[in-house]
Backbone as numpy.savetxt, mean C-alpha at the origin, in Angstrom:
# Nx Ny Nz CAx CAy CAz Cx Cy Cz
15.53 7.33 11.67 14.42 6.41 11.77 13.15 7.14 12.19
13.26 8.19 12.96 12.06 8.89 13.39 11.34 9.54 12.22
12.07 9.88 11.16 11.42 10.44 9.99 10.49 9.41 9.36
10.96 8.16 9.27 10.12 7.11 8.73 8.88 6.91 9.58
9.05 6.91 10.89 7.89 6.73 11.77 6.88 7.85 11.51
7.36 9.06 11.30 6.47 10.18 11.03 5.73 10.00 9.71
6.40 9.41 8.73 5.76 9.18 7.45 4.69 8.12 7.53
4.91 7.10 8.32 4.05 5.94 8.27 3.04 5.83 9.39
3.24 6.49 10.50 2.34 6.29 11.62 1.62 7.57 12.01
0.37 7.44 12.29 -0.42 8.55 12.81 -0.90 8.11 14.18
-0.20 8.49 15.21 -0.58 8.01 16.53 -1.71 8.83 17.13
-1.94 10.01 16.60 -3.07 10.78 17.13 -3.82 11.45 15.99
-4.65 10.70 15.33 -5.41 11.22 14.19 -6.43 12.26 14.63
-6.71 12.33 15.90 -7.67 13.33 16.38 -7.18 14.74 16.14
-5.86 14.91 15.99 -5.29 16.23 15.76 -5.25 16.58 14.28
-5.79 15.73 13.43 -5.76 15.95 12.00 -6.68 17.10 11.60
-6.73 17.33 10.30 -7.60 18.38 9.74 -9.06 18.07 10.06
-9.89 19.09 10.05 -11.31 18.88 10.36 -11.93 17.85 9.41
-12.92 17.16 9.90 -13.58 16.15 9.09 -13.88 14.96 9.97
-14.64 14.05 9.42 -15.02 12.88 10.18 -13.86 11.92 10.37
-14.06 10.96 11.25 -13.03 9.96 11.53 -12.69 9.17 10.27
-13.69 8.89 9.43 -13.44 8.15 8.19 -12.53 8.94 7.26
-12.75 10.26 7.16 -11.89 11.11 6.34 -10.46 11.12 6.87
-10.33 11.17 8.17 -9.00 11.18 8.79 -8.27 9.86 8.53
-9.00 8.74 8.63 -8.38 7.44 8.35 -7.97 7.37 6.89
-8.82 7.85 5.98 -8.49 7.84 4.55 -7.24 8.68 4.27
-7.14 9.84 4.90 -5.95 10.69 4.72 -4.70 10.01 5.28
-4.85 9.36 6.43 -3.71 8.67 7.04 -3.28 7.49 6.18
-4.23 6.74 5.63 -3.90 5.63 4.74 -3.18 6.15 3.50
-3.66 7.24 2.94 -3.00 7.84 1.77 -1.56 8.17 2.10
-1.32 8.78 3.24 0.04 9.15 3.63 0.92 7.91 3.79
0.39 6.86 4.40 1.15 5.62 4.58 1.45 4.98 3.22
0.45 4.90 2.35 0.64 4.29 1.04 1.69 5.07 0.23
1.58 6.39 0.21 2.57 7.20 -0.51 3.95 7.05 0.11
4.01 6.93 1.42 5.30 6.71 2.09 5.92 5.39 1.69
5.13 4.33 1.70 5.63 3.02 1.28 6.14 3.09 -0.15
5.36 3.69 -1.04 5.75 3.79 -2.44 7.05 4.57 -2.61
7.25 5.58 -1.78 8.45 6.41 -1.93 9.72 5.68 -1.49
9.58 4.61 -0.70 10.74 3.84 -0.26 10.88 2.54 -1.03
10.21 2.43 -2.17 10.30 1.26 -3.04 11.05 1.64 -4.32
11.77 0.66 -4.86 12.50 0.87 -6.11 12.19 -0.28 -7.06
11.80 0.07 -8.28 11.47 -0.90 -9.30 12.70 -1.13 -10.17
12.77 -2.29 -10.84 13.92 -2.56 -11.73 14.09 -1.46 -12.78
12.97 -0.96 -13.30 12.96 0.20 -14.19 12.02 1.20 -13.55
12.57 2.32 -13.07 11.75 3.31 -12.36 10.77 3.99 -13.31
9.50 3.93 -13.00 8.52 4.61 -13.85 8.57 6.13 -13.63
8.39 6.88 -14.71 8.35 8.35 -14.59 7.13 8.76 -13.80
6.03 8.09 -14.07 4.80 8.33 -13.32 4.36 6.98 -12.77
4.30 6.89 -11.47 3.93 5.66 -10.79 2.45 5.38 -11.01
2.13 4.15 -11.39 0.74 3.76 -11.65 0.25 2.86 -10.51
-0.65 3.39 -9.70 -1.24 2.65 -8.59 -2.65 2.24 -8.98
-2.92 0.95 -8.94 -4.25 0.44 -9.28 -4.96 -0.01 -8.02
-6.19 0.39 -7.90 -7.02 -0.02 -6.77 -7.89 -1.17 -7.26
-7.81 -2.29 -6.55 -8.49 -3.50 -6.97 -9.51 -3.89 -5.89
-10.75 -4.02 -6.27 -11.79 -4.46 -5.35 -12.35 -3.33 -4.50
-13.45 -3.61 -3.81 -14.06 -2.61 -2.92 -13.11 -2.28 -1.76
-12.99 -0.99 -1.46 -12.08 -0.55 -0.40 -12.80 0.40 0.55
-12.22 0.57 1.74 -12.78 1.48 2.73 -12.04 2.80 2.80
-10.74 2.80 2.48 -9.91 3.96 2.81 -9.25 4.64 1.61
-9.77 4.47 0.41 -9.09 5.02 -0.76 -9.71 6.31 -1.29
-10.70 6.86 -0.61 -11.33 8.10 -1.10 -10.31 9.20 -1.34
-9.35 9.32 -0.46 -8.33 10.36 -0.59 -7.34 10.02 -1.71
-7.01 8.74 -1.87 -6.06 8.32 -2.91 -6.59 8.56 -4.32
-7.87 8.27 -4.54 -8.42 8.37 -5.90 -8.50 9.81 -6.40
-8.35 10.77 -5.51 -8.36 12.18 -5.94 -7.09 12.54 -6.69
-6.12 11.63 -6.68 -4.84 11.90 -7.31 -3.82 12.22 -6.24
-2.60 11.84 -6.48 -1.59 12.01 -5.45 -0.23 12.30 -6.07
0.59 12.92 -5.27 1.97 13.19 -5.65 2.85 12.79 -4.48
3.91 12.05 -4.77 4.84 11.67 -3.72 5.61 12.89 -3.23
6.20 12.77 -2.06 6.98 13.87 -1.48 8.10 14.30 -2.43
8.60 13.37 -3.25 9.66 13.68 -4.20 9.16 14.50 -5.38
7.83 14.64 -5.49 7.25 15.37 -6.61 6.80 14.46 -7.74
7.11 13.17 -7.65 6.70 12.23 -8.69 5.19 12.01 -8.59
4.47 12.22 -9.70 3.02 12.02 -9.67 2.67 10.55 -9.58
1.53 10.27 -8.97 1.01 8.92 -8.87 -0.34 8.91 -9.60
-0.43 8.11 -10.65 -1.66 7.96 -11.39 -2.45 6.83 -10.72
-3.63 7.16 -10.22 -4.46 6.19 -9.51 -5.65 5.82 -10.38
-5.87 4.51 -10.55 -7.00 4.03 -11.34 -7.59 2.79 -10.68
-8.86 2.57 -10.90 -9.53 1.37 -10.39 -9.58 0.33 -11.51
-9.27 -0.92 -11.13 -9.37 -2.03 -12.08 -10.04 -3.21 -11.39
-10.63 -4.07 -12.17 -11.18 -5.31 -11.64 -10.05 -6.30 -11.41
-10.21 -7.17 -10.44 -9.18 -8.18 -10.16 -8.96 -9.07 -11.38
-9.99 -9.27 -12.17 -9.90 -10.14 -13.34 -9.33 -9.44 -14.57
-9.04 -8.15 -14.48 -8.55 -7.40 -15.63 -7.19 -7.94 -16.09
-7.06 -8.13 -17.38 -5.78 -8.59 -17.92 -4.75 -7.46 -17.94
-5.18 -6.24 -17.69 -4.28 -5.08 -17.70 -3.51 -4.90 -16.39
-3.88 -5.61 -15.34 -3.26 -5.38 -14.04 -1.74 -5.51 -14.10
-1.25 -6.62 -14.63 0.20 -6.86 -14.64 0.96 -5.87 -15.51
0.34 -5.39 -16.59 1.06 -4.50 -17.50 0.79 -3.01 -17.26
-0.27 -2.67 -16.55 -0.65 -1.27 -16.36 -0.51 -0.77 -14.93
0.04 -1.60 -14.03 0.15 -1.21 -12.62 1.56 -1.44 -12.11
2.13 -0.42 -11.48 3.41 -0.58 -10.79 3.17 -0.99 -9.35
2.00 -0.65 -8.84 1.60 -1.01 -7.48 0.10 -1.25 -7.49
-0.35 -2.14 -6.60 -1.78 -2.39 -6.46 -2.16 -2.24 -5.00
-3.30 -1.61 -4.80 -3.92 -1.47 -3.48 -5.13 -2.39 -3.52
-5.12 -3.43 -2.69 -6.11 -4.49 -2.78 -7.14 -4.35 -1.66
-8.38 -4.27 -2.06 -9.48 -4.21 -1.10 -10.04 -5.60 -0.86
-11.34 -5.68 -0.69 -11.99 -6.95 -0.40 -12.17 -7.76 -1.67
-11.56 -8.92 -1.69 -11.68 -9.84 -2.83 -12.02 -11.22 -2.30
-12.70 -11.99 -3.13 -12.94 -13.38 -2.76 -11.60 -14.12 -2.85
-11.55 -15.31 -2.29 -10.33 -16.11 -2.36 -9.95 -16.39 -3.80
-10.93 -16.70 -4.63 -10.65 -16.97 -6.05 -10.11 -15.73 -6.76
-10.72 -14.56 -6.50 -10.25 -13.32 -7.12 -8.82 -13.01 -6.68
-8.55 -13.18 -5.39 -7.21 -12.92 -4.86 -6.19 -13.86 -5.50
-6.53 -15.14 -5.60 -5.61 -16.11 -6.22 -5.36 -15.77 -7.68
-6.42 -15.38 -8.39 -6.29 -15.01 -9.79 -5.40 -13.77 -9.94
-5.58 -12.80 -9.05 -4.77 -11.59 -9.09 -3.29 -11.91 -8.87
-2.99 -12.68 -7.83 -1.59 -12.97 -7.55 -0.95 -13.89 -8.58
-1.75 -14.71 -9.24 -1.25 -15.52 -10.34 -0.85 -14.59 -11.50
-1.69 -13.60 -11.79 -1.39 -12.64 -12.86 -0.15 -11.79 -12.54
0.07 -11.51 -11.25 1.20 -10.68 -10.86 2.51 -11.45 -10.70
2.45 -12.77 -10.66 3.65 -13.59 -10.47 4.69 -13.26 -11.54
5.89 -13.00 -11.09 6.98 -12.68 -12.00 7.03 -11.23 -12.44
6.07 -10.42 -12.01 6.02 -9.00 -12.36 6.52 -8.17 -11.18
7.20 -7.08 -11.46 7.68 -6.17 -10.41 6.55 -5.22 -10.03
5.61 -5.72 -9.23 4.45 -4.95 -8.80 4.39 -5.00 -7.28
4.34 -3.83 -6.66 4.22 -3.75 -5.21 2.74 -3.87 -4.84
2.44 -4.71 -3.87 1.04 -4.90 -3.48 0.83 -4.52 -2.02
-0.26 -3.81 -1.79 -0.65 -3.38 -0.45 -2.09 -3.83 -0.23
-2.31 -4.63 0.81 -3.67 -5.09 1.12 -4.26 -4.23 2.22
-5.49 -3.83 2.00 -6.20 -3.06 3.00 -6.57 -3.94 4.19
-6.76 -5.21 3.95 -7.12 -6.16 4.99 -5.84 -6.78 5.53
-5.52 -6.51 6.78 -4.28 -6.98 7.39 -4.12 -8.48 7.45
-5.23 -9.23 7.53 -5.11 -10.68 7.66 -4.69 -11.35 6.36
-4.57 -10.61 5.28 -4.20 -11.19 4.00 -2.69 -11.20 3.77
-1.90 -10.81 4.75 -0.46 -10.69 4.54 0.20 -12.04 4.27
-0.40 -13.11 4.66 0.18 -14.41 4.41 -0.17 -14.95 3.03
-0.98 -14.22 2.28 -1.49 -14.74 1.02 -0.85 -14.08 -0.20
0.18 -13.31 -0.06 0.86 -12.79 -1.23 1.15 -11.31 -1.26
0.45 -10.51 -0.51 0.71 -9.06 -0.51 2.06 -8.77 0.12
2.71 -7.71 -0.38 3.96 -7.28 0.23 3.69 -6.56 1.55
2.69 -5.67 1.53 2.35 -4.89 2.72 0.89 -5.11 3.06
0.59 -5.14 4.35 -0.78 -5.28 4.82 -1.03 -4.20 5.86
-2.04 -3.40 5.61 -2.35 -2.29 6.49 -3.11 -2.77 7.73
-2.86 -2.08 8.82 -3.61 -2.26 10.08 -4.15 -0.89 10.42
-5.43 -0.68 10.16 -6.05 0.63 10.37 -6.90 0.57 11.62
-6.64 1.50 12.54 -7.47 1.61 13.74 -7.90 3.07 13.86
-8.66 3.37 14.90 -9.15 4.74 15.07 -8.04 5.75 15.27
-6.91 5.33 15.83 -5.88 6.32 16.15 -4.55 6.12 15.42
-4.44 5.10 14.57 -3.19 4.95 13.82 -3.36 4.05 12.62
-2.42 4.19 11.71 -2.31 3.29 10.57 -0.92 2.68 10.65
-0.88 1.37 10.74 0.39 0.65 10.78 0.37 -0.36 9.64
1.46 -1.07 9.46 1.50 -2.07 8.40 2.42 -3.22 8.80
2.19 -4.34 8.15 3.05 -5.51 8.25 3.67 -5.74 6.89
4.80 -6.43 6.89 5.50 -6.74 5.65 5.62 -8.26 5.52
5.29 -8.78 4.35 5.48 -10.19 4.05 6.83 -10.29 3.34
7.86 -10.68 4.09 9.23 -10.70 3.55 9.39 -11.68 2.39
8.67 -12.79 2.43 8.73 -13.75 1.34 8.20 -13.12 0.05
7.07 -12.42 0.15 6.51 -11.76 -1.03 7.42 -10.64 -1.53
8.05 -9.90 -0.61 8.99 -8.85 -1.01 10.14 -9.47 -1.81
10.68 -10.57 -1.31 11.83 -11.21 -1.97 11.47 -11.68 -3.38
10.24 -12.14 -3.59 9.82 -12.65 -4.89 9.30 -11.57 -5.83
9.07 -10.37 -5.33 8.38 -9.35 -6.13 9.22 -8.67 -7.19
10.51 -8.57 -6.98 11.34 -7.81 -7.90 11.40 -6.33 -7.55
10.61 -5.91 -6.56 10.61 -4.53 -6.08 11.50 -4.49 -4.84
12.43 -3.55 -4.81 13.30 -3.42 -3.64 12.67 -2.43 -2.66
12.66 -2.80 -1.40 12.11 -1.97 -0.34 13.25 -1.55 0.57
13.31 -0.28 0.89 14.37 0.24 1.76 14.37 -0.53 3.09
15.53 -0.97 3.55 15.60 -1.76 4.79 15.00 -1.06 6.01
15.04 0.24 6.05 14.47 0.96 7.20 12.97 0.73 7.31
12.29 0.60 6.18 10.85 0.36 6.19 10.58 -1.04 6.75
11.41 -1.99 6.35 11.24 -3.36 6.85 11.49 -3.41 8.35
12.52 -2.69 8.82 12.81 -2.65 10.26 11.69 -1.96 11.02
11.14 -0.90 10.46 10.06 -0.17 11.11 8.86 -1.09 11.30
8.54 -1.85 10.29 7.41 -2.77 10.38 7.65 -3.82 11.46
8.86 -4.38 11.50 9.18 -5.39 12.50 9.10 -4.83 13.90
9.62 -3.61 14.09 9.62 -2.99 15.41 8.20 -2.67 15.85
7.37 -2.17 14.94 5.98 -1.84 15.28 5.19 -3.11 15.60
5.44 -4.20 14.89 4.72 -5.44 15.12 5.06 -6.03 16.48
6.26 -5.77 16.99 6.69 -6.33 18.26 6.10 -5.59 19.45
5.62 -4.38 19.26 5.07 -3.61 20.36 3.71 -4.17 20.77
3.38 -4.11 22.08 2.09 -4.65 22.53 0.92 -3.84 22.01
């Protein structure tokens, strides 16, 4: 379990590589997102995972440079509009930034019945359909899991990730 904690949590980002606090948060978010993706399984595993960034975001500068999972599987990162008809067919995972309520509802309607993992940058959106919701602070990146959304998504998430989220949420 400590390996998972190492993948997902940065308790002291001050020890990170040189750069501003924003760069450090972006790098930590990238590590958490790639970690979550590596513990997910799709009904049909894609050779190259397609991560779509939807809406304005704060922490995706590092992700859009291109990424590779620890397993060596490449992650193709692209930006799409929430209204794009390609989201359901061209994305295995979506990273959701700031969207209006209507845009968010339209996005989740398009994703209904599709095996697409969703991660919201805004933690308060976890009750609205995202599988994972990030909690970004100055010294760590944590996440919450919406178990109802996970159950309906068609994407299997390793139980250790779900337990890690529950344990982290219970801490003061």
